[in-house]
Short mmCIF file of C-alpha atoms in Angstrom, two decimals:
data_model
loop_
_atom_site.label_atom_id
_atom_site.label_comp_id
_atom_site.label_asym_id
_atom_site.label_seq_id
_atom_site.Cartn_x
_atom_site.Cartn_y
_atom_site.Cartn_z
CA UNK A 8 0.00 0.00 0.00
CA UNK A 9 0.95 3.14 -0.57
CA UNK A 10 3.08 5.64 2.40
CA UNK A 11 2.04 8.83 3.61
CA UNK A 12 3.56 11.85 4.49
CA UNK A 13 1.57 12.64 7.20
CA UNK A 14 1.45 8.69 8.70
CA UNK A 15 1.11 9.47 12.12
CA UNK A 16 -1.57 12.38 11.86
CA UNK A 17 -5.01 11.78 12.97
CA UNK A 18 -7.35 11.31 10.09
CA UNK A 19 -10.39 14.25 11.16
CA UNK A 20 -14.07 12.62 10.35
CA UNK A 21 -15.13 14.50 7.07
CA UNK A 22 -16.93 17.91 7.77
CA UNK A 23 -20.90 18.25 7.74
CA UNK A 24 -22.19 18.88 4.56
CA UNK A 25 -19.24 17.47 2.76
CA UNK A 26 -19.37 16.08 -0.88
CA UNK A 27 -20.56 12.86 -0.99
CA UNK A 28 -18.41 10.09 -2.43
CA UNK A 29 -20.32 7.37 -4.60
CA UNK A 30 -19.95 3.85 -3.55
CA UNK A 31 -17.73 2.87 -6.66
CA UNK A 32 -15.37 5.38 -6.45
CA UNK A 33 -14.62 5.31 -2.68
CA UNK A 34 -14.01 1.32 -3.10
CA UNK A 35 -11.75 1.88 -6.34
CA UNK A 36 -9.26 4.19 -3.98
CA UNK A 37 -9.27 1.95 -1.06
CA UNK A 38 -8.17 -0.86 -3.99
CA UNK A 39 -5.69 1.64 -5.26
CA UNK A 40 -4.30 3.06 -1.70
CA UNK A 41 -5.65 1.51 1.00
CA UNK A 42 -7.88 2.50 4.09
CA UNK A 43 -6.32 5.07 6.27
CA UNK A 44 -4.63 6.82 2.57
CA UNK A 45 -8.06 6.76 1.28
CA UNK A 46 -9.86 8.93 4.01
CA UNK A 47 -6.94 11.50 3.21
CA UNK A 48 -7.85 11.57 -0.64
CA UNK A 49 -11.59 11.58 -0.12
CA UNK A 50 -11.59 14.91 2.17
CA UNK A 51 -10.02 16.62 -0.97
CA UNK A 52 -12.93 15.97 -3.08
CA UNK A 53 -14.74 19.35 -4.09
CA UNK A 54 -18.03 19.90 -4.57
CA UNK A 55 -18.97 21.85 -8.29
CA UNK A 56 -21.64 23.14 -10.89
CA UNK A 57 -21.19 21.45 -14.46
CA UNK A 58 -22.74 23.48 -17.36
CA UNK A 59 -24.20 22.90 -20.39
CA UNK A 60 -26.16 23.99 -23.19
CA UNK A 61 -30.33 23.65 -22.63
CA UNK A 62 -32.35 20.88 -24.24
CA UNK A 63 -33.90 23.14 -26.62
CA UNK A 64 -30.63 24.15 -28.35
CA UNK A 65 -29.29 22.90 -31.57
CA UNK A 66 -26.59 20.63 -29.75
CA UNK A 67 -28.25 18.94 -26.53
CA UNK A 68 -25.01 19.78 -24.80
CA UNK A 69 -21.53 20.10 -24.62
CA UNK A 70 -20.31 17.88 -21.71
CA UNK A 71 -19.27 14.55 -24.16
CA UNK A 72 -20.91 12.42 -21.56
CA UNK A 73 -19.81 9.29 -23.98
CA UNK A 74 -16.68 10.10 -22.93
CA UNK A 75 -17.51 9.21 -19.47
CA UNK A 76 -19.21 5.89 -19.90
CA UNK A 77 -21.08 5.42 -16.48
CA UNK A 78 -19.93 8.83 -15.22
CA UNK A 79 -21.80 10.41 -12.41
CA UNK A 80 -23.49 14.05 -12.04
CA UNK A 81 -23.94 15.04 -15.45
CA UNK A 82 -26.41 17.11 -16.08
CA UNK A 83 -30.15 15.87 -16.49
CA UNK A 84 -34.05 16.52 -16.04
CA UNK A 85 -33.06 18.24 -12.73
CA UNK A 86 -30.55 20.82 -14.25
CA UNK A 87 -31.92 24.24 -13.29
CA UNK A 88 -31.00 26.87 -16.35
CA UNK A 89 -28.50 29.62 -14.53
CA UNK A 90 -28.08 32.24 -17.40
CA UNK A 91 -25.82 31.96 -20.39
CA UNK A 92 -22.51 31.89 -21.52
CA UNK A 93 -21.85 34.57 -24.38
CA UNK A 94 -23.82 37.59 -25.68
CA UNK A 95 -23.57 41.26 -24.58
CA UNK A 96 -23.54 41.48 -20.68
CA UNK A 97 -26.38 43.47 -18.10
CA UNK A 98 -23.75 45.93 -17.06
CA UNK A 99 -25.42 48.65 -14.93
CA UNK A 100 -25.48 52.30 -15.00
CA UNK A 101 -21.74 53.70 -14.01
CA UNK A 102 -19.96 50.55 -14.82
CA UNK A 103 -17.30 50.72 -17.61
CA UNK A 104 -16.72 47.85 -20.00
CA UNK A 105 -13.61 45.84 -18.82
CA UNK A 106 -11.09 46.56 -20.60
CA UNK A 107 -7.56 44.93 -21.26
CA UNK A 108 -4.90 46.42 -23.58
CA UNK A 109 -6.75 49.13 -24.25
CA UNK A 110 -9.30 46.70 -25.96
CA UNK A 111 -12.74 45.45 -24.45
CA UNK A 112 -12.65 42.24 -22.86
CA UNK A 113 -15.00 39.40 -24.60
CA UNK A 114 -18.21 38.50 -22.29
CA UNK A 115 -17.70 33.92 -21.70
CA UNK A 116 -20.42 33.86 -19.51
CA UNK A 117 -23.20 35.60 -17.79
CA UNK A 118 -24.62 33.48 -14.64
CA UNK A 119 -27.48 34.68 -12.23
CA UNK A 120 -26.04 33.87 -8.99
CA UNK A 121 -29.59 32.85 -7.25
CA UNK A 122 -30.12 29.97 -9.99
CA UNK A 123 -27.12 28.79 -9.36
CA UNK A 124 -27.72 28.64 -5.56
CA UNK A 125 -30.42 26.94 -6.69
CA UNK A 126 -29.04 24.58 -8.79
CA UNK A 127 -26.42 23.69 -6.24
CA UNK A 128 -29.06 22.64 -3.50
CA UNK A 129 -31.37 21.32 -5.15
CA UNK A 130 -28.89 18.62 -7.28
CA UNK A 131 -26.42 18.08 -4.89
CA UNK A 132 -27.33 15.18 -2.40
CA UNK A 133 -26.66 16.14 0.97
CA UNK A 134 -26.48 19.40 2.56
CA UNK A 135 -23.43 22.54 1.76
CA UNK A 136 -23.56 25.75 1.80
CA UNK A 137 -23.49 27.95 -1.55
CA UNK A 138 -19.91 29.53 -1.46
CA UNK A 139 -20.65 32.51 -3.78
CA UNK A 140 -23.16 35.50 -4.00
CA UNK A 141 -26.49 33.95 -4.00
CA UNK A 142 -28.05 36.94 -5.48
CA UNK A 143 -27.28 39.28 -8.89
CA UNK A 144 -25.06 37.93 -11.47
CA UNK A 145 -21.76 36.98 -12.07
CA UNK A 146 -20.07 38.45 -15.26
CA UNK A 147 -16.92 36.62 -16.63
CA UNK A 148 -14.48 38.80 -19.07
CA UNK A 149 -11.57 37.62 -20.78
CA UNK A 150 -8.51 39.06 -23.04
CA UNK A 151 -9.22 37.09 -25.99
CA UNK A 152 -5.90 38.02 -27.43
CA UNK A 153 -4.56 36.32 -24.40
CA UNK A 154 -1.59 38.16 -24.82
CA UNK A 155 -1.17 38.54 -20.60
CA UNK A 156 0.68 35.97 -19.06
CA UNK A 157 1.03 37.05 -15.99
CA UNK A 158 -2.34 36.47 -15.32
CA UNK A 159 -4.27 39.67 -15.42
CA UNK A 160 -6.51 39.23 -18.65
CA UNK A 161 -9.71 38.57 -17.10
CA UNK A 162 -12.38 40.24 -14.89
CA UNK A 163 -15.30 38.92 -12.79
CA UNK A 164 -18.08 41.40 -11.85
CA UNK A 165 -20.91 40.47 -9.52
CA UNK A 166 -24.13 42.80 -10.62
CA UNK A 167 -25.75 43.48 -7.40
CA UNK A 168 -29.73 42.55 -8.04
CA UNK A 169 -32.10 45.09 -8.96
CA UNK A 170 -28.75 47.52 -10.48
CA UNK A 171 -30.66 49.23 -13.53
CA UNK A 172 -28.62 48.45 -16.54
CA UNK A 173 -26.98 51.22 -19.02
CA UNK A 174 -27.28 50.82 -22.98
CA UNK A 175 -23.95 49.71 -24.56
CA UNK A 176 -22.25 52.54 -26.11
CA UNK A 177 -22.00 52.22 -29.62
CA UNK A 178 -18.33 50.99 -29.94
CA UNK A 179 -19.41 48.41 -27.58
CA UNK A 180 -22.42 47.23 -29.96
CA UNK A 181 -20.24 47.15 -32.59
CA UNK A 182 -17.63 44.65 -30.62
CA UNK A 183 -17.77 41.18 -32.17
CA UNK A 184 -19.90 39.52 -29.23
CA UNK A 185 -19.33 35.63 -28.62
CA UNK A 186 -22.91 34.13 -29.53
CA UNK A 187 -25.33 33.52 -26.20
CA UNK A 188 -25.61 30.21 -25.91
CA UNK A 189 -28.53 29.66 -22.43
CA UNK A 190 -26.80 26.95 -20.00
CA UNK A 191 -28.58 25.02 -17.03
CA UNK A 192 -26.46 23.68 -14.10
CA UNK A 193 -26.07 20.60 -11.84
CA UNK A 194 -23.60 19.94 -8.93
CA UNK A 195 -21.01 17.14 -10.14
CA UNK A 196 -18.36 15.73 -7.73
CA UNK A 197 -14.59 16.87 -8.60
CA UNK A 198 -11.46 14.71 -8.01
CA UNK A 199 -7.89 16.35 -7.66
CA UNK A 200 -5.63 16.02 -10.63
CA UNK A 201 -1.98 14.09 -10.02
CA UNK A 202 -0.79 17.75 -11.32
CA UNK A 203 -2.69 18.92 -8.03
CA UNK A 204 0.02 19.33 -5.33
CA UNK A 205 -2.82 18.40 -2.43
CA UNK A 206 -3.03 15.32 -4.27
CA UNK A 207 0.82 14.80 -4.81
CA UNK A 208 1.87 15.74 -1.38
CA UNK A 209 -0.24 13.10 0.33
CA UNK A 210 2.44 10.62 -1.59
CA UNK A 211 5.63 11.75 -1.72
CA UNK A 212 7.67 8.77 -2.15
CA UNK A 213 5.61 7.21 -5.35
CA UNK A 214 4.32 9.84 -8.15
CA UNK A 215 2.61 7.15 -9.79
CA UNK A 216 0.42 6.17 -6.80
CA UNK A 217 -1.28 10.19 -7.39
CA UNK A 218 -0.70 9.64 -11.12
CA UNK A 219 -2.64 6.45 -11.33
CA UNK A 220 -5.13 7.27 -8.73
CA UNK A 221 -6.17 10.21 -10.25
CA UNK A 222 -6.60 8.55 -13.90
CA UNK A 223 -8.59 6.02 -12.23
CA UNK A 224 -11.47 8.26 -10.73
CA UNK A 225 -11.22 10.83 -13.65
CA UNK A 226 -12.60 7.87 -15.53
CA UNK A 227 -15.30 7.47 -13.47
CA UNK A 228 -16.33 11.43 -13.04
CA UNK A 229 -17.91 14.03 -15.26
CA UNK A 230 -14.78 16.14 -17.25
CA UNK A 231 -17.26 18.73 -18.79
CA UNK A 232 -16.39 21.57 -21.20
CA UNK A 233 -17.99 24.15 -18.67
CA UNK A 234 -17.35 23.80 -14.38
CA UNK A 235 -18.03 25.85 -11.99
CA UNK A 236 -16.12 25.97 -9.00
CA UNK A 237 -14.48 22.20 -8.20
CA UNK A 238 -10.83 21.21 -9.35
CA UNK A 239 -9.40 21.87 -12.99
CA UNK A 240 -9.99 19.02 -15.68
CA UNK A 241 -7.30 20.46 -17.82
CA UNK A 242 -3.28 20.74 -18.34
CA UNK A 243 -3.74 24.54 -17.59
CA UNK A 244 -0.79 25.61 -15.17
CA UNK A 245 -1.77 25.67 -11.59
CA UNK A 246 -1.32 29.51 -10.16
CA UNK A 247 -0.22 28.29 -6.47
CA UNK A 248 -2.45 28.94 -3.89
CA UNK A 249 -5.47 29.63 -6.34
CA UNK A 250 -8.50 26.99 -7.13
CA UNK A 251 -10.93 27.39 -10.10
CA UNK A 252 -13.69 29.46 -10.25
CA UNK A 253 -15.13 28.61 -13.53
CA UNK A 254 -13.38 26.61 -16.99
CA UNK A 255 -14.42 26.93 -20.48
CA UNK A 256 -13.50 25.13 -23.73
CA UNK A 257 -13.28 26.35 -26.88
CA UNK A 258 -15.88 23.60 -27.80
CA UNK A 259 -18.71 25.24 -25.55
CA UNK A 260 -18.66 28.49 -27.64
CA UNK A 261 -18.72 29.73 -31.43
CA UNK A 262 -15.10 31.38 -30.85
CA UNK A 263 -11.78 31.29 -32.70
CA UNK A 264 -8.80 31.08 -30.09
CA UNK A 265 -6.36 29.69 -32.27
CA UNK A 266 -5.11 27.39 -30.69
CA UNK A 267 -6.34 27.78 -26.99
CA UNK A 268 -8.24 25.04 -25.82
CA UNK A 269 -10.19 26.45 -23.24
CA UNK A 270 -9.97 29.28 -20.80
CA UNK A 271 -10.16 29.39 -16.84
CA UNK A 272 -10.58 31.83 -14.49
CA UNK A 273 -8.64 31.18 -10.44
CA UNK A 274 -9.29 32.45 -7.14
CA UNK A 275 -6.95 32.50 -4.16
CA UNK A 276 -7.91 30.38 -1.75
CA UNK A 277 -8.02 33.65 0.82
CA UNK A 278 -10.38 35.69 -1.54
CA UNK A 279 -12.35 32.71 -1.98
CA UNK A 280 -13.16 32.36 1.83
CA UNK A 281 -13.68 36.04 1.85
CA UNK A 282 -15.88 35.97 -1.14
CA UNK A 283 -13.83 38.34 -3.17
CA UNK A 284 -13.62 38.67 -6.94
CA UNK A 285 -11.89 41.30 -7.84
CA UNK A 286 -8.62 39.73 -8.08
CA UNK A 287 -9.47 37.19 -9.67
CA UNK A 288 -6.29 35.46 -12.44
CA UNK A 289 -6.82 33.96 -15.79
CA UNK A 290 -5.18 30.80 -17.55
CA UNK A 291 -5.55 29.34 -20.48
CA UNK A 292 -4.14 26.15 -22.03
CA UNK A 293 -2.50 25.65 -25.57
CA UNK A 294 -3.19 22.55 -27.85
#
């Protein structure tokens, strides 16, 4: 079986309201790792919002659930429709367009914060609370020239509810908009990545324990094009001490980003506690 770091520490009871594992994935890392190393890897499990495109649109969805052959928590009948990603954004009176370069940023995705509370409580088995603003929306910006590496080509704005909106000027109507495309949401279970250092750290002497581990319950989880919240499905680089707030692929949207795969937006771990987005960093991952 596989050694731990942290052999002699106590292993806590998970905390109330935490994400529930499902039966065949909590036996497949006890196979894998053993008891006591299993409890470890099972309190890093994060709890998420998986997006996709509603019923009614041309393509049922973008989530390739045939890529996850009995794969858990995609969305279904239960999804609750939380806004859209795409399309010109309700920015209210007094707000200027984001702007990076001296060029306006390109709206990904414009969420209202109560469906998604929504969605999160009533998919998700159990009981947790809603980590973000459950009221207004959440606006998502990107450089779409993602000529920023350093991390500073994105925005998120939450829209306080009831803000009266102001027209868009007319350089702003003229701004090639990505098309709307209306998503619903259901909370999905998501499993650290062996390029996640919680995950690595909890087996320091064998990289291939985390590596193969991590393959093994990827396989049996939801990788959508569009999360919310939860760990990152992709290669993107990890910004330390940062988590995901939302990831989009290129294959979710009618956009040309060369050849960017999808885009992601982080949060530090201390603004996420604090529930501030204003700081919030942006990666994106090349093909």
């Amino acid at each position: 079986m596989a050694e731990l770091v942290t052999t002699d520490t106590p292993v806590a009871a998970p905390a109330e309201g935490a994400p529930p594992i499902p039966g065949d994935v909590a036996e497949l890392i006890r196979a894998r790792v053993g008891e006591r190393p299993a409890a470890l890897v099972e309190r890093l499990f994060r709890s998420s919002l998986v997006l996709d495109r509603l019923p009614d649109e041309d393509s049922s969805d973008f989530s390739n659930p045939s890529d996850h052959a009995g794969a858990v928590g995609l969305p279904g009948a239960d999804a609750v429709p939380v806004g859209r990603l795409g399309g010109l954004p309700a920015l209210p009176a007094g707000t200027a367009w984001p702007e990076a370069g001296g060029r306006p940023m390109q709206l990904l995705a414009q969420l209202d914060c109560a469906a998604l509370a929504t969605a999160f409580r009533s998919t998700r088995p159990g009981a947790e609370s809603w980590p973000l603003p459950a009221e207004g929306l959440l606006l998502f910006f990107h450089d779409e020239w993602l000529s920023d590496f350093t991390g500073r080509g994105c925005r998120v704005l939450h829209v306080p509810a009831g803000a009266p909106p102001r027209p868009a000027p007319a350089v702003e109507q003229g701004t090639p908009a990505v098309p709307a495309v209306p998503v619903r949401a259901a909370w999905a279970l998501s499993a650290p990545s062996y390029q996640d250092q919680e995950l690595e750290r909890l087996f320091p002497d064998d990289f291939l324990v985390a590596f193969d581990l991590a393959q093994d319950v990827a396989e049996r989880l939801p990788r959508p094009e569009v999360r919310l919240l939860g760990w990152c499905d992709t290669d993107t680089g990890r910004p330390e001490g940062h988590r995901p707030l939302l990831q989009i692929g290129s294959g979710a949207l009618a956009v040309d980003w060369g050849e960017c795969v999808n885009v992601s937006f982080w949060i530090s771990e201390e603004d996420f506690a604090a529930g501030r987005l204003d700081r919030v960093r942006h990666g994106f991952e090349v093909a």
